[in-house]
mmCIF file of C-alpha atoms and ligand atoms in Angstrom:
data_model
loop_
_atom_site.group_PDB
_atom_site.id
_atom_site.type_symbol
_atom_site.label_atom_id
_atom_site.label_comp_id
_atom_site.label_asym_id
_atom_site.label_seq_id
_atom_site.Cartn_x
_atom_site.Cartn_y
_atom_site.Cartn_z
ATOM 1 C CA MET A 1 56.007 -42.276 73.990
ATOM 2 C CA THR A 2 53.750 -44.447 71.878
ATOM 3 C CA ILE A 3 50.780 -46.515 72.984
ATOM 4 C CA ARG A 4 51.385 -50.123 71.881
ATOM 5 C CA TYR A 5 49.024 -50.861 69.031
ATOM 6 C CA VAL A 6 50.576 -53.964 67.504
ATOM 7 C CA GLY A 7 50.460 -56.614 70.194
ATOM 8 C CA ASP A 8 49.967 -60.209 71.283
ATOM 9 C CA GLU A 9 47.171 -60.967 68.806
ATOM 10 C CA GLU A 10 49.349 -59.994 65.820
ATOM 11 C CA MET A 11 52.267 -61.974 67.303
ATOM 12 C CA ALA A 12 50.119 -65.108 67.702
ATOM 13 C CA ALA A 13 48.788 -64.803 64.144
ATOM 14 C CA VAL A 14 52.300 -64.427 62.694
ATOM 15 C CA GLN A 15 53.404 -67.452 64.702
ATOM 16 C CA GLN A 16 50.574 -69.483 63.191
ATOM 17 C CA VAL A 17 51.691 -68.505 59.699
ATOM 18 C CA VAL A 18 55.269 -69.533 60.423
ATOM 19 C CA GLU A 19 54.157 -72.847 61.906
ATOM 20 C CA SER A 20 51.965 -73.530 58.871
ATOM 21 C CA GLN A 21 55.021 -73.096 56.583
ATOM 22 C CA GLN A 22 52.664 -71.322 54.118
ATOM 23 C CA LEU A 23 54.077 -67.798 53.906
ATOM 24 C CA TRP A 24 52.676 -66.742 50.527
ATOM 25 C CA ARG A 25 48.993 -66.726 49.765
ATOM 26 C CA GLY A 26 49.282 -69.040 46.749
ATOM 27 C CA LEU A 27 46.025 -70.833 46.196
ATOM 28 C CA ALA A 28 46.083 -72.396 49.682
ATOM 29 C CA GLY A 29 46.621 -69.315 51.859
ATOM 30 C CA ASN A 30 44.322 -68.819 54.785
ATOM 31 C CA PHE A 31 44.958 -65.446 56.438
ATOM 32 C CA VAL A 32 44.803 -63.175 53.386
ATOM 33 C CA LEU A 33 41.613 -64.907 52.337
ATOM 34 C CA ARG A 34 40.082 -64.483 55.784
ATOM 35 C CA PHE A 35 41.160 -60.852 55.876
ATOM 36 C CA GLU A 36 39.480 -60.234 52.509
ATOM 37 C CA GLY A 37 36.288 -61.866 53.799
ATOM 38 C CA GLU A 38 36.215 -59.799 56.987
ATOM 39 C CA PHE A 39 37.064 -56.562 55.203
ATOM 40 C CA GLY A 40 34.258 -57.124 52.705
ATOM 41 C CA LYS A 41 31.786 -57.383 55.597
ATOM 42 C CA TYR A 42 33.299 -54.313 57.236
ATOM 43 C CA VAL A 43 32.864 -52.028 54.192
ATOM 44 C CA ASP A 44 29.863 -53.895 52.812
ATOM 45 C CA ARG A 45 31.435 -54.721 49.450
ATOM 46 C CA LYS A 46 31.142 -57.988 47.527
ATOM 47 C CA TYR A 47 34.644 -58.370 46.140
ATOM 48 C CA VAL A 48 37.894 -57.653 47.990
ATOM 49 C CA TYR A 49 41.486 -58.142 46.878
ATOM 50 C CA ALA A 50 44.393 -57.582 49.282
ATOM 51 C CA LEU A 51 47.710 -56.295 47.946
ATOM 52 C CA ASN A 52 51.252 -55.516 49.033
ATOM 53 C CA SER A 53 50.798 -51.727 49.349
ATOM 54 C CA GLY A 54 48.288 -48.918 49.063
ATOM 55 C CA THR A 55 50.153 -47.572 46.039
ATOM 56 C CA SER A 56 49.646 -50.948 44.308
ATOM 57 C CA ALA A 57 45.974 -50.760 45.326
ATOM 58 C CA ASN A 58 45.587 -47.326 43.671
ATOM 59 C CA GLU A 59 47.117 -48.660 40.472
ATOM 60 C CA ALA A 60 45.144 -51.926 40.483
ATOM 61 C CA ALA A 61 41.871 -50.049 41.123
ATOM 62 C CA LEU A 62 42.487 -47.946 37.989
ATOM 63 C CA ALA A 63 43.487 -51.055 36.019
ATOM 64 C CA GLY A 64 40.228 -52.574 37.255
ATOM 65 C CA CYS A 65 38.377 -49.703 35.567
ATOM 66 C CA GLY A 66 40.176 -50.528 32.318
ATOM 67 C CA ILE A 67 42.268 -47.336 32.211
ATOM 68 C CA GLU A 68 44.555 -47.447 29.188
ATOM 69 C CA PRO A 69 47.509 -45.433 27.827
ATOM 70 C CA GLY A 70 46.425 -41.968 26.724
ATOM 71 C CA ASP A 71 43.304 -41.876 28.903
ATOM 72 C CA GLU A 72 42.855 -38.895 31.214
ATOM 73 C CA VAL A 73 42.084 -39.379 34.879
ATOM 74 C CA ILE A 74 41.033 -36.462 37.059
ATOM 75 C CA CYS A 75 42.786 -36.330 40.434
ATOM 76 C CA PRO A 76 42.945 -33.954 43.389
ATOM 77 C CA PRO A 77 46.265 -32.155 43.811
ATOM 78 C CA CYS A 78 46.157 -32.562 47.613
ATOM 79 C CA SER A 79 47.038 -36.141 48.457
ATOM 80 C CA PHE A 80 49.901 -38.526 48.961
ATOM 81 C CA ILE A 81 51.448 -38.735 45.511
ATOM 82 C CA ALA A 82 50.339 -42.346 44.889
ATOM 83 C CA SER A 83 46.860 -41.161 43.920
ATOM 84 C CA SER A 84 48.233 -39.344 40.846
ATOM 85 C CA LEU A 85 51.409 -41.343 40.075
ATOM 86 C CA SER A 86 49.279 -44.489 39.828
ATOM 87 C CA VAL A 87 47.632 -42.847 36.806
ATOM 88 C CA VAL A 88 51.075 -42.264 35.266
ATOM 89 C CA ALA A 89 51.993 -45.904 35.972
ATOM 90 C CA LEU A 90 49.143 -47.023 33.692
ATOM 91 C CA GLY A 91 50.427 -44.846 30.850
ATOM 92 C CA ALA A 92 47.548 -42.423 31.387
ATOM 93 C CA VAL A 93 47.539 -38.679 32.105
ATOM 94 C CA PRO A 94 46.682 -37.189 35.515
ATOM 95 C CA VAL A 95 44.604 -34.016 35.206
ATOM 96 C CA PHE A 96 44.367 -32.018 38.426
ATOM 97 C CA ALA A 97 41.083 -30.449 39.510
ATOM 98 C CA ASP A 98 40.981 -27.879 42.293
ATOM 99 C CA VAL A 99 39.622 -28.438 45.796
ATOM 100 C CA ASP A 100 37.245 -26.935 48.332
ATOM 101 C CA PRO A 101 39.531 -24.594 50.301
ATOM 102 C CA ARG A 102 37.797 -25.522 53.571
ATOM 103 C CA THR A 103 38.644 -29.218 53.319
ATOM 104 C CA LEU A 104 41.193 -29.682 50.479
ATOM 105 C CA LEU A 105 38.739 -32.207 48.985
ATOM 106 C CA ILE A 106 38.056 -32.395 45.239
ATOM 107 C CA THR A 107 34.638 -31.038 44.181
ATOM 108 C CA ALA A 108 32.138 -31.880 41.428
ATOM 109 C CA GLU A 109 32.274 -28.325 40.093
ATOM 110 C CA GLU A 110 36.053 -28.397 39.610
ATOM 111 C CA ILE A 111 35.954 -31.946 38.182
ATOM 112 C CA GLU A 112 33.428 -30.902 35.550
ATOM 113 C CA LYS A 113 35.695 -28.071 34.345
ATOM 114 C CA LYS A 114 38.429 -30.613 33.516
ATOM 115 C CA ILE A 115 36.416 -33.215 31.613
ATOM 116 C CA THR A 116 37.376 -33.812 27.965
ATOM 117 C CA ASN A 117 36.490 -36.584 25.527
ATOM 118 C CA ARG A 118 39.527 -38.525 26.810
ATOM 119 C CA THR A 119 38.483 -38.488 30.476
ATOM 120 C CA ARG A 120 37.734 -41.974 31.771
ATOM 121 C CA ALA A 121 37.803 -41.755 35.561
ATOM 122 C CA VAL A 122 38.049 -39.559 38.606
ATOM 123 C CA VAL A 123 40.026 -40.370 41.743
ATOM 124 C CA VAL A 124 38.308 -39.027 44.856
ATOM 125 C CA VAL A 125 40.674 -38.908 47.829
ATOM 126 C CA HIS A 126 38.850 -38.743 51.157
ATOM 127 C CA LEU A 127 41.726 -36.721 52.571
ATOM 128 C CA PHE A 128 42.455 -36.781 56.324
ATOM 129 C CA GLY A 129 39.461 -39.091 56.874
ATOM 130 C CA GLN A 130 36.923 -36.498 55.678
ATOM 131 C CA SER A 131 34.335 -37.537 53.108
ATOM 132 C CA ALA A 132 34.142 -35.706 49.786
ATOM 133 C CA GLU A 133 30.711 -34.401 48.664
ATOM 134 C CA MET A 134 29.796 -37.647 46.907
ATOM 135 C CA ASP A 135 26.272 -37.075 45.546
ATOM 136 C CA SER A 136 27.370 -34.275 43.246
ATOM 137 C CA ILE A 137 30.570 -36.116 42.236
ATOM 138 C CA LEU A 138 28.633 -39.300 41.402
ATOM 139 C CA ASP A 139 26.156 -37.226 39.437
ATOM 140 C CA VAL A 140 28.885 -35.640 37.270
ATOM 141 C CA ALA A 141 30.474 -39.069 36.799
ATOM 142 C CA ARG A 142 27.146 -40.597 35.720
ATOM 143 C CA ARG A 143 26.467 -37.814 33.233
ATOM 144 C CA HIS A 144 29.920 -38.152 31.659
ATOM 145 C CA ARG A 145 30.195 -41.964 32.010
ATOM 146 C CA LEU A 146 33.267 -41.826 34.240
ATOM 147 C CA PHE A 147 34.486 -44.393 36.726
ATOM 148 C CA VAL A 148 34.782 -43.166 40.311
ATOM 149 C CA VAL A 149 37.726 -44.519 42.288
ATOM 150 C CA GLU A 150 37.534 -43.718 45.997
ATOM 151 C CA ASP A 151 40.954 -43.460 47.622
ATOM 152 C CA CYS A 152 40.264 -44.368 51.253
ATOM 153 C CA ALA A 153 43.895 -44.765 52.348
ATOM 154 C CA GLN A 154 43.213 -42.094 54.989
ATOM 155 C CA ALA A 155 39.518 -42.783 55.465
ATOM 156 C CA TYR A 156 38.490 -45.927 57.310
ATOM 157 C CA ASP A 157 35.117 -45.639 59.003
ATOM 158 C CA ALA A 158 34.260 -42.226 57.562
ATOM 159 C CA TYR A 159 30.664 -41.665 56.424
ATOM 160 C CA TYR A 160 28.741 -39.776 53.774
ATOM 161 C CA LYS A 161 25.003 -39.481 54.457
ATOM 162 C CA GLY A 162 25.225 -42.530 56.725
ATOM 163 C CA LYS A 163 27.098 -44.713 54.195
ATOM 164 C CA MET A 164 30.699 -45.699 54.698
ATOM 165 C CA VAL A 165 33.071 -44.134 52.195
ATOM 166 C CA GLY A 166 34.572 -46.836 50.021
ATOM 167 C CA SER A 167 31.093 -48.182 49.311
ATOM 168 C CA LEU A 168 29.968 -45.293 47.077
ATOM 169 C CA GLY A 169 32.055 -45.290 43.885
ATOM 170 C CA HIS A 170 32.756 -48.088 41.387
ATOM 171 C CA VAL A 171 35.853 -49.190 43.263
ATOM 172 C CA ALA A 172 37.825 -48.125 46.348
ATOM 173 C CA CYS A 173 41.412 -48.565 47.487
ATOM 174 C CA TYR A 174 42.973 -48.556 50.961
ATOM 175 C CA SER A 175 46.451 -48.527 52.471
ATOM 176 C CA LEU A 176 47.703 -50.606 55.407
ATOM 177 C CA GLN A 177 50.993 -48.721 55.727
ATOM 178 C CA GLN A 178 52.210 -48.036 59.270
ATOM 179 C CA SER A 179 50.581 -44.612 59.738
ATOM 180 C CA LYS A 180 47.067 -45.721 58.714
ATOM 181 C CA HIS A 181 43.977 -46.574 60.793
ATOM 182 C CA ILE A 182 45.057 -50.231 60.718
ATOM 183 C CA THR A 183 48.399 -51.573 59.516
ATOM 184 C CA CYS A 184 50.508 -54.562 58.603
ATOM 185 C CA GLY A 185 53.586 -52.419 57.899
ATOM 186 C CA GLU A 186 52.864 -52.204 54.175
ATOM 187 C CA GLY A 187 49.701 -53.396 52.493
ATOM 188 C CA GLY A 188 46.718 -52.384 50.408
ATOM 189 C CA ILE A 189 43.140 -53.390 49.622
ATOM 190 C CA VAL A 190 40.804 -52.937 46.635
ATOM 191 C CA VAL A 191 37.038 -53.334 47.080
ATOM 192 C CA THR A 192 34.215 -53.292 44.538
ATOM 193 C CA ASP A 193 30.767 -54.746 43.833
ATOM 194 C CA ASP A 194 31.578 -55.243 40.154
ATOM 195 C CA PRO A 195 32.886 -58.738 39.247
ATOM 196 C CA GLU A 196 34.571 -57.451 36.081
ATOM 197 C CA ILE A 197 36.503 -54.791 37.979
ATOM 198 C CA TYR A 198 37.495 -57.408 40.574
ATOM 199 C CA GLN A 199 38.737 -59.812 37.889
ATOM 200 C CA ARG A 200 40.847 -57.127 36.198
ATOM 201 C CA VAL A 201 42.278 -56.127 39.613
ATOM 202 C CA VAL A 202 43.325 -59.747 40.291
ATOM 203 C CA LEU A 203 44.918 -60.150 36.847
ATOM 204 C CA TYR A 204 46.811 -56.869 37.184
ATOM 205 C CA SER A 205 48.120 -57.781 40.651
ATOM 206 C CA ASN A 206 48.839 -61.467 40.087
ATOM 207 C CA CYS A 207 51.041 -61.476 36.943
ATOM 208 C CA GLY A 208 47.963 -61.898 34.784
ATOM 209 C CA MET A 209 46.811 -65.105 36.494
ATOM 210 C CA PRO A 210 43.093 -65.424 37.266
ATOM 211 C CA TRP A 211 43.149 -66.752 40.833
ATOM 212 C CA TYR A 212 39.599 -65.621 41.461
ATOM 213 C CA GLN A 213 37.610 -66.272 44.627
ATOM 214 C CA TYR A 214 33.842 -65.801 45.143
ATOM 215 C CA GLY A 215 33.058 -68.746 42.865
ATOM 216 C CA LEU A 216 34.107 -66.834 39.734
ATOM 217 C CA GLU A 217 35.221 -69.163 36.942
ATOM 218 C CA ALA A 218 38.770 -68.725 35.628
ATOM 219 C CA PRO A 219 39.461 -69.412 31.943
ATOM 220 C CA LYS A 220 41.477 -72.569 31.185
ATOM 221 C CA PRO A 221 45.084 -72.015 30.025
ATOM 222 C CA ALA A 222 45.837 -72.992 26.447
ATOM 223 C CA ASN A 223 47.411 -76.385 26.107
ATOM 224 C CA GLY A 224 50.792 -76.548 27.884
ATOM 225 C CA THR A 225 50.850 -72.896 29.035
ATOM 226 C CA ARG A 226 50.812 -71.586 32.628
ATOM 227 C CA GLY A 227 47.776 -69.334 32.358
ATOM 228 C CA HIS A 228 48.974 -65.709 32.218
ATOM 229 C CA PHE A 229 46.013 -64.050 30.546
ATOM 230 C CA ALA A 230 46.906 -60.352 30.806
ATOM 231 C CA PHE A 231 49.653 -57.913 31.709
ATOM 232 C CA GLY A 232 50.181 -57.829 35.465
ATOM 233 C CA HIS A 233 52.638 -57.199 38.287
ATOM 234 C CA ASN A 234 53.162 -59.264 41.397
ATOM 235 C CA TYR A 235 51.318 -57.053 43.896
ATOM 236 C CA ARG A 236 50.104 -59.938 46.075
ATOM 237 C CA MET A 237 49.834 -59.684 49.837
ATOM 238 C CA SER A 238 51.792 -62.291 51.806
ATOM 239 C CA GLU A 239 50.316 -64.467 54.544
ATOM 240 C CA LEU A 240 52.503 -62.661 57.117
ATOM 241 C CA GLN A 241 50.904 -59.341 56.135
ATOM 242 C CA GLY A 242 47.460 -60.950 56.029
ATOM 243 C CA ALA A 243 47.837 -62.350 59.547
ATOM 244 C CA VAL A 244 48.721 -58.945 61.000
ATOM 245 C CA ALA A 245 46.031 -57.153 58.979
ATOM 246 C CA LEU A 246 43.341 -59.570 60.202
ATOM 247 C CA ALA A 247 44.338 -59.058 63.848
ATOM 248 C CA GLN A 248 44.371 -55.277 63.337
ATOM 249 C CA LEU A 249 40.936 -55.219 61.730
ATOM 250 C CA ALA A 250 39.487 -56.790 64.870
ATOM 251 C CA LYS A 251 40.793 -53.769 66.834
ATOM 252 C CA ILE A 252 39.693 -50.959 64.526
ATOM 253 C CA GLY A 253 36.813 -49.866 66.766
ATOM 254 C CA GLU A 254 39.134 -49.436 69.729
ATOM 255 C CA PHE A 255 41.704 -47.564 67.593
ATOM 256 C CA ASN A 256 39.041 -45.218 66.219
ATOM 257 C CA ALA A 257 37.758 -44.445 69.716
ATOM 258 C CA ARG A 258 41.298 -43.411 70.693
ATOM 259 C CA ARG A 259 41.569 -41.183 67.625
ATOM 260 C CA GLN A 260 38.257 -39.532 68.460
ATOM 261 C CA HIS A 261 39.472 -38.839 71.985
ATOM 262 C CA LEU A 262 42.555 -37.105 70.542
ATOM 263 C CA VAL A 263 40.337 -35.004 68.275
ATOM 264 C CA ARG A 264 38.286 -33.865 71.290
ATOM 265 C CA ILE A 265 41.507 -32.734 73.008
ATOM 266 C CA ILE A 266 42.584 -30.714 69.954
ATOM 267 C CA GLU A 267 39.187 -29.051 69.636
ATOM 268 C CA GLU A 268 39.019 -28.302 73.365
ATOM 269 C CA GLU A 269 42.533 -26.752 73.383
ATOM 270 C CA LEU A 270 42.240 -24.703 70.191
ATOM 271 C CA ARG A 271 38.554 -23.822 69.918
ATOM 272 C CA ASP A 272 38.835 -20.190 71.007
ATOM 273 C CA VAL A 273 42.253 -19.234 69.600
ATOM 274 C CA PRO A 274 41.910 -16.197 67.313
ATOM 275 C CA GLY A 275 43.150 -16.943 63.800
ATOM 276 C CA ILE A 276 42.624 -20.695 64.114
ATOM 277 C CA GLU A 277 39.758 -22.529 62.459
ATOM 278 C CA LEU A 278 38.864 -26.037 63.516
ATOM 279 C CA ALA A 279 38.243 -28.693 60.824
ATOM 280 C CA HIS A 280 35.251 -27.858 58.626
ATOM 281 C CA ALA A 281 32.402 -30.137 59.682
ATOM 282 C CA ASN A 282 30.017 -30.911 56.812
ATOM 283 C CA PRO A 283 26.829 -31.994 58.652
ATOM 284 C CA GLU A 284 26.092 -34.677 56.013
ATOM 285 C CA THR A 285 29.377 -36.439 56.660
ATOM 286 C CA ARG A 286 31.166 -38.000 59.596
ATOM 287 C CA ALA A 287 34.951 -37.797 59.500
ATOM 288 C CA ASN A 288 37.318 -40.241 61.148
ATOM 289 C CA TYR A 289 40.444 -38.127 61.092
ATOM 290 C CA TRP A 290 43.640 -39.722 59.903
ATOM 291 C CA ALA A 291 45.221 -36.370 60.780
ATOM 292 C CA TYR A 292 43.305 -33.349 62.034
ATOM 293 C CA PRO A 293 43.234 -30.527 59.438
ATOM 294 C CA LEU A 294 43.671 -27.346 61.447
ATOM 295 C CA ARG A 295 43.345 -24.153 59.434
ATOM 296 C CA LEU A 296 45.173 -20.937 60.062
ATOM 297 C CA ASN A 297 43.942 -17.500 59.165
ATOM 298 C CA LYS A 298 47.173 -15.947 57.894
ATOM 299 C CA GLU A 299 45.723 -12.428 57.910
ATOM 300 C CA GLU A 300 44.832 -12.682 61.588
ATOM 301 C CA THR A 301 47.904 -14.568 62.825
ATOM 302 C CA GLY A 302 50.457 -13.091 60.431
ATOM 303 C CA LEU A 303 51.950 -16.573 60.170
ATOM 304 C CA THR A 304 51.900 -19.331 57.569
ATOM 305 C CA ALA A 305 51.449 -22.948 58.598
ATOM 306 C CA ARG A 306 55.109 -23.542 57.804
ATOM 307 C CA GLU A 307 56.164 -20.689 60.104
ATOM 308 C CA VAL A 308 54.001 -22.044 62.931
ATOM 309 C CA SER A 309 55.542 -25.473 62.399
ATOM 310 C CA GLU A 310 59.086 -24.055 62.499
ATOM 311 C CA LEU A 311 58.387 -22.046 65.661
ATOM 312 C CA CYS A 312 56.940 -25.144 67.371
ATOM 313 C CA GLN A 313 59.940 -27.228 66.289
ATOM 314 C CA LYS A 314 62.237 -24.600 67.860
ATOM 315 C CA GLU A 315 60.433 -25.182 71.138
ATOM 316 C CA GLY A 316 61.006 -28.921 70.740
ATOM 317 C CA VAL A 317 57.421 -29.778 69.755
ATOM 318 C CA ALA A 318 56.908 -31.757 66.527
ATOM 319 C CA VAL A 319 54.178 -30.026 64.494
ATOM 320 C CA GLY A 320 54.161 -30.361 60.714
ATOM 321 C CA TYR A 321 52.744 -28.248 57.903
ATOM 322 C CA TYR A 322 50.910 -29.288 54.751
ATOM 323 C CA ASN A 323 53.081 -29.684 51.647
ATOM 324 C CA GLU A 324 51.463 -32.307 49.457
ATOM 325 C CA ILE A 325 50.473 -30.490 46.271
ATOM 326 C CA ASN A 326 51.310 -33.310 43.856
ATOM 327 C CA TYR A 327 51.954 -31.339 40.674
ATOM 328 C CA LEU A 328 54.503 -29.073 42.382
ATOM 329 C CA GLU A 329 56.757 -32.081 43.018
ATOM 330 C CA GLU A 330 59.813 -32.441 40.799
ATOM 331 C CA VAL A 331 58.448 -35.577 39.132
ATOM 332 C CA PHE A 332 55.554 -33.519 37.693
ATOM 333 C CA GLN A 333 57.776 -30.520 36.935
ATOM 334 C CA GLU A 334 59.898 -32.823 34.782
ATOM 335 C CA MET A 335 56.754 -33.991 32.922
ATOM 336 C CA GLU A 336 55.704 -30.346 32.483
ATOM 337 C CA ARG A 337 59.097 -29.444 30.946
ATOM 338 C CA ARG A 338 59.219 -32.509 28.691
ATOM 339 C CA ARG A 339 55.500 -32.368 27.812
ATOM 340 C CA HIS A 340 55.060 -36.087 28.312
ATOM 341 C CA THR A 341 54.531 -38.309 31.327
ATOM 342 C CA SER A 342 57.326 -40.357 32.887
ATOM 343 C CA LEU A 343 56.091 -43.289 30.785
ATOM 344 C CA GLY A 344 56.194 -41.296 27.552
ATOM 345 C CA CYS A 345 52.515 -40.432 27.127
ATOM 346 C CA PRO A 346 52.247 -36.966 25.487
ATOM 347 C CA LEU A 347 50.557 -34.248 27.560
ATOM 348 C CA PRO A 348 47.756 -32.464 25.716
ATOM 349 C CA PRO A 349 48.368 -28.669 25.650
ATOM 350 C CA TYR A 350 45.576 -27.996 28.179
ATOM 351 C CA VAL A 351 47.171 -30.260 30.830
ATOM 352 C CA ARG A 352 49.468 -28.124 32.988
ATOM 353 C CA TYR A 353 51.458 -28.893 36.107
ATOM 354 C CA ARG A 354 52.621 -25.314 36.715
ATOM 355 C CA LYS A 355 52.307 -23.290 39.894
ATOM 356 C CA GLY A 356 48.854 -21.706 39.871
ATOM 357 C CA THR A 357 47.158 -24.739 38.258
ATOM 358 C CA CYS A 358 44.934 -25.255 41.325
ATOM 359 C CA PRO A 359 44.932 -21.942 43.241
ATOM 360 C CA ASN A 360 42.618 -23.097 46.047
ATOM 361 C CA ALA A 361 44.856 -26.075 46.780
ATOM 362 C CA GLU A 362 48.001 -23.949 46.869
ATOM 363 C CA GLU A 363 46.491 -21.175 48.991
ATOM 364 C CA ALA A 364 44.505 -23.378 51.395
ATOM 365 C CA GLY A 365 47.392 -25.845 51.664
ATOM 366 C CA SER A 366 49.694 -23.073 52.924
ATOM 367 C CA ARG A 367 47.211 -22.415 55.754
ATOM 368 C CA LEU A 368 46.899 -25.996 56.873
ATOM 369 C CA ILE A 369 48.479 -27.780 59.829
ATOM 370 C CA PRO A 370 47.773 -31.532 59.898
ATOM 371 C CA LEU A 371 47.826 -32.580 63.550
ATOM 372 C CA ASN A 372 48.784 -36.127 64.417
ATOM 373 C CA THR A 373 45.769 -38.107 65.659
ATOM 374 C CA HIS A 374 47.290 -41.578 65.319
ATOM 375 C CA HIS A 375 45.894 -44.034 67.840
ATOM 376 C CA GLY A 376 49.432 -44.763 69.038
ATOM 377 C CA VAL A 377 49.969 -41.144 70.117
ATOM 378 C CA THR A 378 49.280 -40.284 73.742
ATOM 379 C CA PRO A 379 46.710 -37.651 74.798
ATOM 380 C CA GLU A 380 49.558 -35.770 76.538
ATOM 381 C CA GLU A 381 51.483 -35.468 73.273
ATOM 382 C CA VAL A 382 48.451 -34.138 71.456
ATOM 383 C CA ARG A 383 47.731 -31.667 74.265
ATOM 384 C CA ARG A 384 51.362 -30.522 74.161
ATOM 385 C CA ALA A 385 51.256 -29.971 70.390
ATOM 386 C CA SER A 386 47.960 -28.045 70.681
ATOM 387 C CA LYS A 387 49.286 -25.863 73.511
ATOM 388 C CA ALA A 388 52.478 -25.151 71.539
ATOM 389 C CA ILE A 389 50.422 -23.945 68.554
ATOM 390 C CA ARG A 390 48.317 -21.738 70.821
ATOM 391 C CA ALA A 391 51.445 -20.243 72.446
ATOM 392 C CA VAL A 392 53.140 -19.579 69.085
ATOM 393 C CA ILE A 393 50.051 -17.818 67.747
ATOM 394 C CA GLU A 394 49.619 -15.793 70.913
ATOM 395 C CA GLY A 395 53.284 -14.791 70.529
ATOM 396 C CA ARG A 396 54.700 -16.304 73.708
ATOM 397 C CA ALA A 397 57.005 -19.203 74.650
ATOM 398 C CA CYS A 398 55.391 -22.667 74.967
HETATM 399 C C1 PLP B 1 45.698 -40.788 50.103
HETATM 400 C C2 PLP B 1 46.703 -41.897 49.939
HETATM 401 N N1 PLP B 1 46.645 -42.660 48.844
HETATM 402 C C3 PLP B 1 47.500 -43.670 48.656
HETATM 403 C C4 PLP B 1 48.476 -43.970 49.578
HETATM 404 C C5 PLP B 1 49.452 -45.054 49.261
HETATM 405 O O1 PLP B 1 49.583 -46.017 50.256
HETATM 406 P P1 PLP B 1 50.925 -46.780 50.574
HETATM 407 O O2 PLP B 1 51.805 -45.876 51.372
HETATM 408 O O3 PLP B 1 50.439 -47.956 51.366
HETATM 409 O O4 PLP B 1 51.563 -47.210 49.307
HETATM 410 C C6 PLP B 1 48.557 -43.222 50.755
HETATM 411 C C7 PLP B 1 49.556 -43.545 51.780
HETATM 412 O O5 PLP B 1 50.263 -42.799 52.327
HETATM 413 C C8 PLP B 1 47.650 -42.144 50.950
HETATM 414 O O6 PLP B 1 47.690 -41.378 52.031
#
């Protein structure tokens, strides 16, 4: 059972797009433009560009920072793979820095260990809707002149010292894929306060054409040419996506309240289970969980997260386990064997994608159960999943 979360408002907006006969944003689109305006107010950023996916947004954000072939970009190993493969897509080299085992978030200390004279940027993924420790990360970045890209695909409405994540680094990217806090099926967003980053993001996502908003002047095409000024893909968002995204943004408060209710159920059900640790709550941050990161003490329970997941599945309850260590995926193993990235950029000898590269990530990841807190999930489902985990750990049938 799912609670309906795409409804009449989205339907009416899509109908308006169809009636307008303007399905692409072009220069005359209305919905994507309005969505960008509203999203800018929401995250308190000056420049917003909407795209066709979060993966495109990751890539465009890095292009916005001027990342070039051969540059190194420091990434966390624990994330959906787009946060590191977007580096590869720009011809650059992802360098993985280890995480805080309590949260699986990248830390300033681990970033600093990986900086070389080729490092240009760091991607900070606010995993599961938790905020990374931003003051220390921004400090390292300032000292080493690095760009900070915040990946907020899983972190809408999460806060660090009272400021919304996505408003702290040089640029931030978001996803609007189905599982996210708001959705239009597929979609992405880049936000920044820097007009130069914004302009590079537009060029990269619009086949090199400077369709700038915000009163920014575009250069004039040379006589008789169409005006492609740089390398770029077509990563534009369509008006159909924009219409749905705009309607969803108006509902984000309601969706987040539902998610928070689900989190309270999880914490109530699992608070006193021996061998289970609730999500680590850093008092300087406020999480808005995309999924709830439950941690298992293997020594106490004698079970890995994967084993708990399999035992729950046997009882007919869908509970997953964490398995998103990017560099262990075959695509990185292939780069490790060939000693160059998928786009042919040589890997310096100190860049390794072998098992053991980030021990905290591997060890803490094996203890982690991400519980579904999507606003479309019912409280009963979440209670059932929590009770199943409790029963499995206590060694009895659900
Ligand atoms: C942390 C993170 N970054 C990037 C992405 C990429 O987004 P998309 O699936 O919209 O391409 C996702 C989506 O799953 C994500 O979770």
